[in-house]
Tab-separated table of C-alpha atoms in Angstrom:
chain	number	residue	atom	x	y	z
A	15	MET	CA	58.690	136.794	71.399
A	16	PHE	CA	55.502	133.980	70.716
A	17	GLN	CA	55.363	131.574	73.675
A	18	PRO	CA	52.941	128.228	73.899
A	19	VAL	CA	49.813	129.477	74.780
A	20	SER	CA	50.773	126.582	77.732
A	21	LEU	CA	53.891	128.188	78.688
A	22	PHE	CA	52.135	131.927	79.035
A	23	ILE	CA	49.754	131.555	80.860
A	24	GLY	CA	51.536	129.387	83.538
A	25	LEU	CA	54.223	131.533	83.468
A	26	ARG	CA	51.122	134.806	84.510
A	27	TYR	CA	50.445	132.294	87.350
A	28	SER	CA	53.374	131.383	88.266
A	29	ARG	CA	55.195	135.211	89.151
A	30	SER	CA	51.092	136.659	89.516
A	31	SER	CA	50.954	137.841	93.535
A	32	LYS	CA	48.041	140.130	93.050
A	33	GLY	CA	45.417	139.480	93.949
A	34	ASN	CA	43.049	138.106	97.188
A	35	ALA	CA	43.807	137.659	100.146
A	36	PHE	CA	43.845	133.692	99.452
A	37	ILE	CA	45.987	134.717	96.389
A	38	SER	CA	48.587	136.014	98.344
A	39	PHE	CA	48.443	133.596	101.193
A	40	ILE	CA	49.156	130.455	98.679
A	41	SER	CA	51.856	132.987	96.649
A	42	PHE	CA	53.414	132.301	100.299
A	43	ILE	CA	53.434	128.587	100.094
A	44	SER	CA	54.966	128.680	96.931
A	45	PHE	CA	57.464	131.198	98.173
A	46	PHE	CA	58.390	128.679	100.864
A	47	SER	CA	58.472	125.658	98.331
A	48	ILE	CA	61.048	127.494	95.855
A	49	ALA	CA	63.002	127.917	99.370
A	50	GLY	CA	62.218	124.637	100.920
A	51	ILE	CA	64.023	122.906	97.477
A	52	ALA	CA	66.674	125.704	97.901
A	53	ILE	CA	67.316	124.935	100.838
A	54	GLY	CA	67.292	121.488	100.745
A	55	LEU	CA	69.318	121.378	97.285
A	56	MET	CA	72.115	123.970	98.586
A	57	ALA	CA	72.588	121.692	101.852
A	58	LEU	CA	72.749	118.715	99.481
A	59	PHE	CA	75.651	120.085	97.027
A	60	THR	CA	77.941	121.062	99.928
A	61	VAL	CA	77.135	117.729	102.042
A	62	SER	CA	78.360	115.619	98.596
A	63	SER	CA	80.742	117.796	98.096
A	64	VAL	CA	82.939	117.400	101.574
A	65	MET	CA	81.154	113.807	101.709
A	66	ASN	CA	83.376	112.968	98.969
A	67	GLY	CA	85.931	115.588	98.981
A	68	PHE	CA	86.999	113.309	102.410
A	69	GLU	CA	86.531	110.161	101.138
A	70	HIS	CA	89.100	111.443	97.394
A	71	SER	CA	91.193	112.933	100.814
A	72	LEU	CA	91.448	109.037	102.864
A	73	LYS	CA	92.223	108.193	99.777
A	74	THR	CA	95.303	110.194	98.672
A	75	ASN	CA	96.372	110.170	101.730
A	76	MET	CA	95.768	106.520	102.701
A	77	LEU	CA	95.304	104.267	100.071
A	78	GLY	CA	97.985	105.605	97.798
A	79	LEU	CA	100.085	104.090	100.861
A	80	ILE	CA	99.869	101.078	101.219
A	81	PRO	CA	99.890	98.301	98.950
A	82	HIS	CA	96.614	97.852	96.849
A	83	ILE	CA	97.169	93.881	96.369
A	84	GLU	CA	99.800	91.974	98.231
A	85	VAL	CA	101.194	88.789	95.879
A	86	LYS	CA	102.651	85.925	98.396
A	87	SER	CA	105.985	84.332	97.366
A	88	ASP	CA	104.810	81.345	99.006
A	89	GLN	CA	106.252	78.079	97.367
A	90	HIS	CA	106.946	79.744	94.679
A	91	THR	CA	110.270	80.122	93.101
A	92	PRO	CA	112.297	83.606	92.888
A	93	GLU	CA	111.781	83.033	88.420
A	94	GLN	CA	107.751	82.928	89.057
A	95	ILE	CA	107.841	85.608	91.143
A	96	THR	CA	109.780	87.911	88.346
A	97	SER	CA	107.281	86.093	85.477
A	98	LEU	CA	104.208	86.997	87.608
A	99	LYS	CA	105.687	90.748	88.077
A	100	ALA	CA	105.549	90.766	84.269
A	101	ASP	CA	102.867	89.845	83.086
A	102	LEU	CA	101.046	92.312	85.796
A	103	THR	CA	102.862	94.922	84.786
A	104	LYS	CA	101.799	94.566	81.481
A	105	SER	CA	97.907	95.366	82.738
A	106	SER	CA	95.981	98.366	82.029
A	107	TYR	CA	94.516	99.006	85.492
A	108	VAL	CA	98.135	98.607	87.409
A	109	LYS	CA	100.399	101.296	87.905
A	110	HIS	CA	103.381	100.014	88.995
A	111	VAL	CA	104.515	96.177	90.208
A	112	ASN	CA	107.311	96.425	93.176
A	113	LEU	CA	109.067	93.531	95.395
A	114	TYR	CA	109.525	93.574	98.761
A	115	ARG	CA	110.252	91.541	101.342
A	116	GLN	CA	108.423	92.195	105.197
A	117	GLY	CA	108.524	90.963	108.696
A	118	GLU	CA	108.216	92.136	112.294
A	119	ALA	CA	110.816	93.543	114.051
A	120	ILE	CA	111.685	95.597	117.303
A	121	LEU	CA	113.240	98.767	116.955
A	122	GLN	CA	115.539	99.282	120.296
A	123	THR	CA	118.018	102.741	121.042
A	124	ASN	CA	119.191	103.508	124.764
A	125	LYS	CA	116.164	105.421	124.676
A	126	ASP	CA	112.801	103.049	124.170
A	127	LEU	CA	111.847	100.674	121.851
A	128	HIS	CA	109.210	99.963	119.804
A	129	GLY	CA	108.151	97.348	117.447
A	130	VAL	CA	107.630	97.832	113.662
A	131	LEU	CA	107.209	96.141	110.486
A	132	LEU	CA	109.983	96.471	108.628
A	133	GLN	CA	109.964	96.858	105.007
A	134	GLY	CA	113.230	95.265	102.316
A	135	LEU	CA	112.797	96.825	99.298
A	136	TYR	CA	114.507	95.795	96.372
A	137	ASP	CA	112.829	98.680	93.385
A	138	ASN	CA	114.754	102.302	92.998
A	139	ASN	CA	111.645	104.298	92.255
A	140	GLY	CA	110.517	103.574	96.082
A	141	ALA	CA	107.047	103.064	95.014
A	142	LEU	CA	105.840	100.864	97.311
A	143	TYR	CA	103.934	103.348	100.458
A	144	LYS	CA	105.240	106.400	97.544
A	145	VAL	CA	108.262	106.656	101.022
A	146	THR	CA	110.574	109.035	98.305
A	147	GLU	CA	108.107	111.513	98.411
A	148	LYS	CA	107.633	111.709	102.635
A	149	ILE	CA	111.311	111.715	102.948
A	150	VAL	CA	111.894	114.658	104.903
A	151	GLN	CA	115.454	114.414	106.032
A	152	GLY	CA	118.151	112.063	104.056
A	153	ASN	CA	118.804	109.862	101.024
A	154	TRP	CA	116.502	107.461	99.522
A	155	GLN	CA	118.983	106.084	97.576
A	156	THR	CA	120.989	104.971	100.464
A	157	VAL	CA	118.736	102.948	101.652
A	158	LEU	CA	118.130	100.903	99.101
A	159	ASN	CA	121.722	101.095	97.639
A	160	SER	CA	123.562	100.171	100.939
A	161	ASN	CA	123.688	96.955	103.300
A	162	TYR	CA	121.975	97.622	107.176
A	163	ASN	CA	120.866	101.643	106.292
A	164	ILE	CA	116.716	102.226	107.675
A	165	ALA	CA	114.295	104.825	107.039
A	166	ILE	CA	112.253	105.700	109.960
A	167	SER	CA	109.308	108.194	110.278
A	168	ARG	CA	109.479	111.253	112.405
A	169	TYR	CA	107.662	110.025	115.061
A	170	LEU	CA	109.992	107.189	115.293
A	171	SER	CA	112.510	109.508	116.059
A	172	ARG	CA	111.218	111.559	118.503
A	173	LYS	CA	110.039	108.476	120.480
A	174	LEU	CA	112.766	106.165	119.990
A	175	GLY	CA	115.817	109.481	120.568
A	176	VAL	CA	117.813	109.120	117.621
A	177	GLY	CA	118.487	111.175	114.486
A	178	LEU	CA	120.049	111.466	110.559
A	179	GLY	CA	122.664	109.319	111.110
A	180	ASP	CA	122.914	107.865	114.743
A	181	LYS	CA	122.255	103.766	114.851
A	182	LEU	CA	119.932	101.902	116.254
A	183	ARG	CA	118.927	98.334	116.488
A	184	VAL	CA	117.011	95.495	115.266
A	185	ILE	CA	116.048	92.267	116.401
A	186	MET	CA	113.582	90.089	114.616
A	187	PRO	CA	111.629	87.684	116.489
A	188	ASN	CA	110.735	84.928	113.975
A	189	ALA	CA	114.334	84.962	113.431
A	190	SER	CA	116.736	82.900	115.473
A	191	THR	CA	120.633	82.070	115.856
A	192	TYR	CA	120.615	78.856	118.397
A	193	THR	CA	123.916	79.802	120.553
A	194	PRO	CA	125.381	78.054	123.503
A	195	LEU	CA	123.038	80.076	126.168
A	196	GLY	CA	119.750	79.364	124.403
A	197	ARG	CA	117.486	80.671	120.921
A	198	VAL	CA	118.836	84.060	120.221
A	199	PRO	CA	116.492	85.981	118.158
A	200	SER	CA	118.978	87.430	114.615
A	201	GLN	CA	119.584	91.563	115.068
A	202	ARG	CA	121.465	93.488	113.444
A	203	LEU	CA	122.716	97.237	113.942
A	204	PHE	CA	121.728	100.160	111.962
A	205	LYS	CA	121.972	103.034	110.896
A	206	VAL	CA	119.181	106.262	110.284
A	207	ALA	CA	119.622	107.158	106.751
A	208	ALA	CA	116.348	109.550	105.817
A	209	ILE	CA	113.439	110.198	107.436
A	210	TYR	CA	109.689	110.120	107.017
A	211	GLU	CA	106.499	111.734	107.883
A	212	THR	CA	103.327	110.723	105.982
A	213	GLY	CA	101.121	112.574	108.616
A	214	SER	CA	99.663	109.078	108.784
A	215	GLU	CA	99.097	105.693	110.903
A	216	ILE	CA	101.531	104.003	108.124
A	217	ASP	CA	103.621	106.425	110.290
A	218	MET	CA	103.792	104.498	114.367
A	219	ALA	CA	103.452	100.936	112.072
A	220	LEU	CA	106.869	101.176	109.841
A	221	ALA	CA	110.289	100.835	108.487
A	222	PHE	CA	111.831	100.877	105.728
A	223	THR	CA	115.304	99.218	104.378
A	224	SER	CA	117.266	97.212	101.131
A	225	GLY	CA	116.068	93.470	100.621
A	226	PRO	CA	118.755	92.426	100.406
A	227	SER	CA	119.874	94.183	103.613
A	228	LEU	CA	116.599	92.108	105.438
A	229	GLN	CA	116.885	88.642	103.980
A	230	ARG	CA	120.190	88.777	105.285
A	231	VAL	CA	119.044	89.457	109.176
A	232	LEU	CA	115.876	87.822	109.104
A	233	LYS	CA	118.082	84.357	107.164
A	234	LEU	CA	116.525	83.597	104.720
A	235	ASN	CA	118.293	81.997	101.376
A	236	LYS	CA	118.282	83.474	98.210
A	237	ASN	CA	116.330	80.831	96.483
A	238	VAL	CA	113.470	81.840	98.600
A	239	ALA	CA	111.498	84.579	96.621
A	240	PRO	CA	110.233	87.893	97.860
A	241	ASN	CA	106.466	89.012	97.524
A	242	LEU	CA	105.007	91.679	95.010
A	243	SER	CA	102.966	94.795	96.172
A	244	VAL	CA	101.036	95.925	92.888
A	245	SER	CA	99.615	99.809	93.251
A	246	LEU	CA	96.495	100.398	90.963
A	247	PHE	CA	95.897	103.831	89.021
A	248	GLU	CA	92.066	103.564	90.868
A	249	PRO	CA	91.953	101.135	94.158
A	250	PHE	CA	88.227	101.645	93.452
A	251	GLU	CA	88.208	99.585	90.662
A	252	LEU	CA	90.060	96.119	92.801
A	253	ASP	CA	87.557	94.400	91.251
A	254	GLU	CA	87.433	94.468	87.617
A	255	PHE	CA	91.395	94.023	87.748
A	256	THR	CA	90.962	91.026	89.447
A	257	ASP	CA	88.458	90.185	87.294
A	258	ALA	CA	90.408	90.905	84.326
A	259	SER	CA	93.512	88.970	86.130
A	260	GLN	CA	92.613	85.008	87.354
A	261	LEU	CA	94.170	83.648	84.908
A	262	ILE	CA	97.822	85.453	85.632
A	263	LEU	CA	97.325	85.280	88.967
A	264	LYS	CA	95.747	82.035	89.623
A	265	GLY	CA	97.627	79.271	91.369
A	266	TYR	CA	98.596	82.896	94.285
A	267	ASN	CA	97.838	83.723	97.663
A	268	TYR	CA	97.478	87.415	97.111
A	269	SER	CA	95.404	89.934	99.427
A	270	ASP	CA	93.757	93.313	99.306
A	271	TRP	CA	93.273	97.081	100.591
A	272	ARG	CA	89.659	95.896	101.595
A	273	SER	CA	91.167	93.480	104.118
A	274	SER	CA	92.401	95.940	105.780
A	275	GLN	CA	91.130	99.637	105.154
A	276	GLY	CA	87.609	98.167	103.044
A	277	THR	CA	85.847	98.677	107.222
A	278	LEU	CA	86.589	102.211	106.925
A	279	PHE	CA	85.863	103.234	103.225
A	280	ALA	CA	82.614	101.298	103.688
A	281	ALA	CA	81.015	103.382	106.547
A	282	VAL	CA	82.299	106.722	105.081
A	283	ALA	CA	79.754	105.715	101.771
A	284	MET	CA	77.047	104.695	103.973
A	285	GLU	CA	77.337	107.922	106.605
A	286	LYS	CA	77.572	109.909	102.777
A	287	ARG	CA	74.669	108.213	101.582
A	288	ILE	CA	72.637	108.050	104.184
A	289	MET	CA	73.174	111.515	105.135
A	290	SER	CA	72.542	112.261	101.550
A	291	MET	CA	69.037	110.743	101.763
A	292	LEU	CA	67.759	112.937	105.331
A	293	LEU	CA	69.536	116.054	103.031
A	294	ALA	CA	66.893	115.195	100.147
A	295	LEU	CA	63.844	114.499	102.536
A	296	ILE	CA	64.183	118.545	102.866
A	297	VAL	CA	63.262	118.364	99.497
A	298	LEU	CA	60.548	116.224	99.497
A	299	VAL	CA	58.521	118.487	101.634
A	300	ALA	CA	59.150	121.503	99.735
A	301	VAL	CA	57.869	119.400	96.411
A	302	PHE	CA	54.946	118.795	98.606
A	303	ASN	CA	53.966	122.025	99.334
A	304	ILE	CA	53.944	122.568	95.437
A	305	VAL	CA	51.348	120.421	95.754
A	306	SER	CA	49.681	121.834	98.268
A	307	ALA	CA	50.088	125.095	96.266
A	308	LEU	CA	49.028	123.940	93.054
A	309	THR	CA	45.917	121.925	94.337
A	310	MET	CA	44.786	125.188	96.278
A	311	MET	CA	45.433	127.155	93.205
A	312	VAL	CA	43.227	124.381	90.789
A	313	SER	CA	40.436	125.255	93.446
A	314	GLU	CA	40.754	128.925	93.349
A	315	LYS	CA	40.861	129.369	89.581
A	316	GLN	CA	37.577	126.804	88.377
A	317	GLY	CA	36.187	129.603	86.993
A	318	GLU	CA	39.417	131.261	84.399
A	319	VAL	CA	39.645	127.759	83.634
A	320	ALA	CA	36.363	126.910	82.721
A	321	ILE	CA	36.589	130.326	80.508
A	322	LEU	CA	39.726	129.052	79.444
A	323	GLN	CA	38.348	126.137	78.408
A	324	THR	CA	35.351	128.058	76.776
A	325	LEU	CA	37.740	130.365	74.308
A	326	GLY	CA	39.357	126.632	73.040
A	327	LEU	CA	41.702	125.584	75.556
A	328	THR	CA	42.008	121.658	75.409
A	329	PRO	CA	41.771	119.686	78.821
A	330	SER	CA	45.702	118.932	77.908
A	331	GLN	CA	46.590	122.638	77.795
A	332	VAL	CA	44.936	123.404	81.002
A	333	GLN	CA	47.207	120.183	82.736
A	334	LYS	CA	50.375	121.849	80.706
A	335	VAL	CA	49.510	125.351	82.359
A	336	PHE	CA	49.138	123.912	85.801
A	337	MET	CA	52.794	121.653	85.277
A	338	VAL	CA	54.252	124.770	83.561
A	339	GLN	CA	53.702	126.309	87.156
A	340	GLY	CA	55.327	123.554	89.615
A	341	LEU	CA	58.073	123.656	87.083
A	342	TYR	CA	58.971	127.021	87.421
A	343	ASN	CA	58.831	126.661	91.480
A	344	GLY	CA	61.176	123.203	90.995
A	345	VAL	CA	63.469	125.327	88.308
A	346	ILE	CA	63.766	128.192	90.644
A	347	GLY	CA	64.364	126.474	93.771
A	348	THR	CA	67.296	123.979	92.325
A	349	LEU	CA	68.756	126.966	90.361
A	350	ILE	CA	68.643	129.113	93.315
A	351	GLY	CA	69.856	125.390	95.309
A	352	ALA	CA	72.518	124.764	93.148
A	353	PHE	CA	74.738	127.935	93.053
A	354	PHE	CA	74.101	129.062	96.464
A	355	GLY	CA	75.646	124.955	97.206
A	356	VAL	CA	78.631	125.452	94.985
A	357	LEU	CA	79.492	128.556	96.085
A	358	LEU	CA	79.150	127.662	100.001
A	359	SER	CA	81.104	124.780	98.956
A	360	LEU	CA	84.099	126.438	97.536
A	361	TYR	CA	84.269	128.701	101.008
A	362	ILE	CA	82.825	126.306	103.961
A	363	ASN	CA	86.379	126.848	105.699
A	364	GLU	CA	86.488	130.219	105.978
A	365	LEU	CA	82.853	130.764	106.698
A	366	LEU	CA	83.196	128.551	109.657
A	367	GLU	CA	86.848	130.385	110.239
A	368	LEU	CA	84.024	133.505	110.159
A	369	VAL	CA	81.472	132.478	112.531
A	370	GLY	CA	84.221	130.918	114.702
A	371	LEU	CA	84.063	127.311	113.901
A	372	SER	CA	87.064	126.928	112.322
A	373	LEU	CA	88.681	122.892	112.831
A	374	LEU	CA	92.415	122.972	114.625
A	375	ALA	CA	94.856	124.762	113.257
A	376	GLY	CA	96.242	124.632	110.040
A	377	ILE	CA	93.708	121.124	109.364
A	378	GLU	CA	90.295	122.130	106.826
A	379	LEU	CA	86.790	120.655	105.463
A	380	PRO	CA	88.490	118.963	101.882
A	381	VAL	CA	85.871	119.679	99.273
A	382	LYS	CA	85.897	117.687	96.228
A	383	PHE	CA	83.215	118.872	93.268
A	384	ASP	CA	81.375	115.146	91.403
A	385	VAL	CA	79.598	116.997	88.354
A	386	LEU	CA	78.068	114.540	87.116
A	387	SER	CA	76.539	113.536	90.902
A	388	LEU	CA	75.867	117.092	91.605
A	389	VAL	CA	73.702	116.767	87.723
A	390	ILE	CA	71.714	113.584	89.033
A	391	ILE	CA	70.990	115.849	92.185
A	392	ALA	CA	69.858	119.016	90.364
A	393	PHE	CA	67.660	116.951	87.587
A	394	ALA	CA	66.473	114.925	90.439
A	395	SER	CA	65.031	117.910	92.268
A	396	ILE	CA	63.245	119.076	89.096
A	397	ALA	CA	61.961	115.308	88.290
A	398	MET	CA	59.986	115.693	92.090
A	399	SER	CA	59.192	118.717	91.170
A	400	PHE	CA	57.404	117.580	88.553
A	401	LEU	CA	55.639	114.607	89.482
A	402	ALA	CA	53.888	116.923	92.366
A	403	THR	CA	52.462	118.608	89.160
A	404	LEU	CA	50.930	115.481	87.831
A	405	TYR	CA	47.780	115.505	90.449
A	406	PRO	CA	47.031	119.001	90.283
A	407	ALA	CA	47.801	119.622	86.688
A	408	ARG	CA	45.216	116.256	86.254
A	409	LYS	CA	42.531	117.913	88.610
A	410	ALA	CA	42.503	120.924	86.012
A	411	ALA	CA	41.833	119.307	83.294
A	412	LYS	CA	38.779	117.293	84.017
A	413	VAL	CA	37.105	120.776	85.127
A	414	LYS	CA	33.807	121.157	83.155
A	415	PRO	CA	33.016	124.860	82.359
A	416	ALA	CA	29.052	123.989	81.335
A	417	GLU	CA	28.733	122.645	85.774
A	418	VAL	CA	31.538	126.089	86.952
A	419	LEU	CA	30.270	129.056	85.137
A	420	ARG	CA	26.167	128.119	85.610
A	421	TYR	CA	26.087	130.728	88.447
A	422	GLU	CA	28.476	132.360	87.160
């Protein structure tokens, strides 16, 4: 098969390991440059996939359970809030919009008491916080369709010593009734109609009931509008949504998930970038090995380069010979590193268990492949290898045959 002469000679130089001790030493350095690139890329692929998996797990388990945007009703009428809900639902960014009320509450039983944020929902789909997907006992529709029923977490069920069908007292400190004995917080007995479990901090802080039930306990007038909860298809497209909905949300007070969870996701993103940067240094060190190996190869092969030039090779072709040799190391190292990086990412939990470094029982490292970022990492590795060939290749192209062959 026909090959360009520069490619043919460059590949021959890349694969040659026989010769004097100096050539063997250069081959040894080239091997370590390939190994360095492979190890660095394998580490980068693995860390990137695990961090992407961790970020995706947080986004699913945390952002999937909280409202991405909360619109406060403030002084707006129920009609205005209903109209806003209809307008927001039309947005291509919006997954669903729910009406809700909320208030700070104390849940009291004979065993214990616990402070929670009590949410009163109006929508039958129970999309807010995805509670319907997390019900382990009871019926969610009973909570919404009957008065004074409540859904609590399994954690609160155990802490308060109540189960399905039991009653507990809900005390609202911010809503009170004046009696001859003074100011008494509004309170009511609620029946436990459902028990949920999300496995997150929500279990310790939230309970749910129907909107009308909470409205009565809070002693709110029917003209007081409920708040709106907006969930997006992609929580990280929050800025795009707010830019597209400026006119719709004008005049409304709203907050988003970044006010409560933004710091955590910013820390995860920063940790991901720093770890990737540190691991990229391994690849960079290996790339410098390519520079040193090629530079020594050029010095050793000056006589052969001079002979090739006398046979008709142009300086440009000579330059390409050593660029091919350096790229060969970079491409081989990248392919090996990418293959073992993907393999290690797929079986990292089994490997940790095999060497006795497994996490707590039932917990595994999440892994998610972002094909685009992995391809970018691989091409960046090859690009750095290419840049590493420029100086030695240019040096080889400047060899003057007459001076080199004068004493041959």
